[in-house]
Short mmCIF file of C-alpha atoms in Angstrom, two decimals:
data_model
loop_
_atom_site.label_atom_id
_atom_site.label_comp_id
_atom_site.label_asym_id
_atom_site.label_seq_id
_atom_site.Cartn_x
_atom_site.Cartn_y
_atom_site.Cartn_z
CA MET A 1 -7.65 -26.28 -18.88
CA THR A 2 -2.66 -26.51 -17.97
CA LYS A 3 -1.33 -25.81 -15.16
CA SER A 4 0.19 -22.78 -16.07
CA LYS A 5 -2.82 -21.42 -17.36
CA GLU A 6 -4.44 -22.60 -13.57
CA ALA A 7 -1.83 -20.78 -12.35
CA HIS A 8 -2.00 -17.91 -14.14
CA MET A 9 -5.70 -17.61 -13.18
CA GLN A 10 -4.31 -17.78 -9.38
CA ALA A 11 -2.33 -15.54 -9.75
CA THR A 12 -5.35 -13.53 -11.63
CA ALA A 13 -7.16 -14.22 -8.49
CA ILE A 14 -4.30 -12.95 -5.69
CA PHE A 15 -3.80 -9.72 -7.63
CA THR A 16 -7.29 -9.12 -7.92
CA SER A 17 -8.49 -9.40 -3.60
CA ASN A 18 -5.33 -7.52 -3.10
CA ASP A 19 -6.34 -4.61 -5.71
CA ILE A 20 -9.27 -4.38 -3.49
CA VAL A 21 -8.21 -4.61 -0.46
CA VAL A 22 -5.69 -2.24 -0.82
CA ASN A 23 -7.93 0.33 -2.41
CA GLY A 24 -10.25 0.20 0.39
CA GLY A 25 -8.06 0.27 2.90
CA VAL A 26 -6.17 3.29 0.74
CA ILE A 27 -10.36 4.99 0.87
CA LEU A 28 -10.51 4.29 4.17
CA ALA A 29 -7.37 6.10 6.05
CA GLY A 30 -7.77 9.22 3.81
CA SER A 31 -11.86 9.29 4.63
CA LEU A 32 -10.40 8.54 8.72
CA PHE A 33 -7.29 10.86 8.07
CA TYR A 34 -9.69 13.33 6.45
CA PHE A 35 -12.02 13.63 9.25
CA LEU A 36 -10.23 13.20 12.59
CA ASP A 37 -7.51 14.59 11.40
CA SER A 38 -4.77 12.28 12.95
CA LYS A 39 -2.68 10.40 11.85
CA TRP A 40 -3.40 6.89 13.50
CA PRO A 41 -5.92 5.86 11.59
CA ASP A 42 -3.88 5.77 8.02
CA LEU A 43 -0.98 3.82 10.31
CA VAL A 44 -3.32 1.14 11.44
CA ILE A 45 -5.13 0.71 8.24
CA GLU A 46 -1.83 -0.13 6.38
CA ALA A 47 -1.15 -2.43 8.52
CA ILE A 48 -4.08 -4.14 8.46
CA VAL A 49 -3.85 -4.05 4.59
CA PHE A 50 0.29 -5.41 4.61
CA THR A 51 -0.85 -7.68 6.80
CA PHE A 52 -3.41 -9.18 4.82
CA VAL A 53 -1.16 -8.29 1.60
CA MET A 54 2.00 -10.47 3.26
CA ARG A 55 -0.21 -13.60 4.27
CA GLU A 56 -1.89 -13.96 0.54
CA PRO A 57 1.12 -15.34 -1.03
CA GLN A 58 1.03 -18.14 2.58
CA GLU A 59 -1.98 -19.67 1.32
CA PHE A 60 -1.01 -21.27 -1.83
#
């Protein structure tokens, strides 16, 4: 496998894991917002998701 294909696979893995985390965060934040009738769960979860997503590129 060439280096360009390895980079492509790494990028695919990063994007896939980020999508899973972001989608899970959105579902969790929406559920907590609905049941608690508060904006704070949404803000906290989105800050956590943002931190996770911004940290990923630093691992490579």
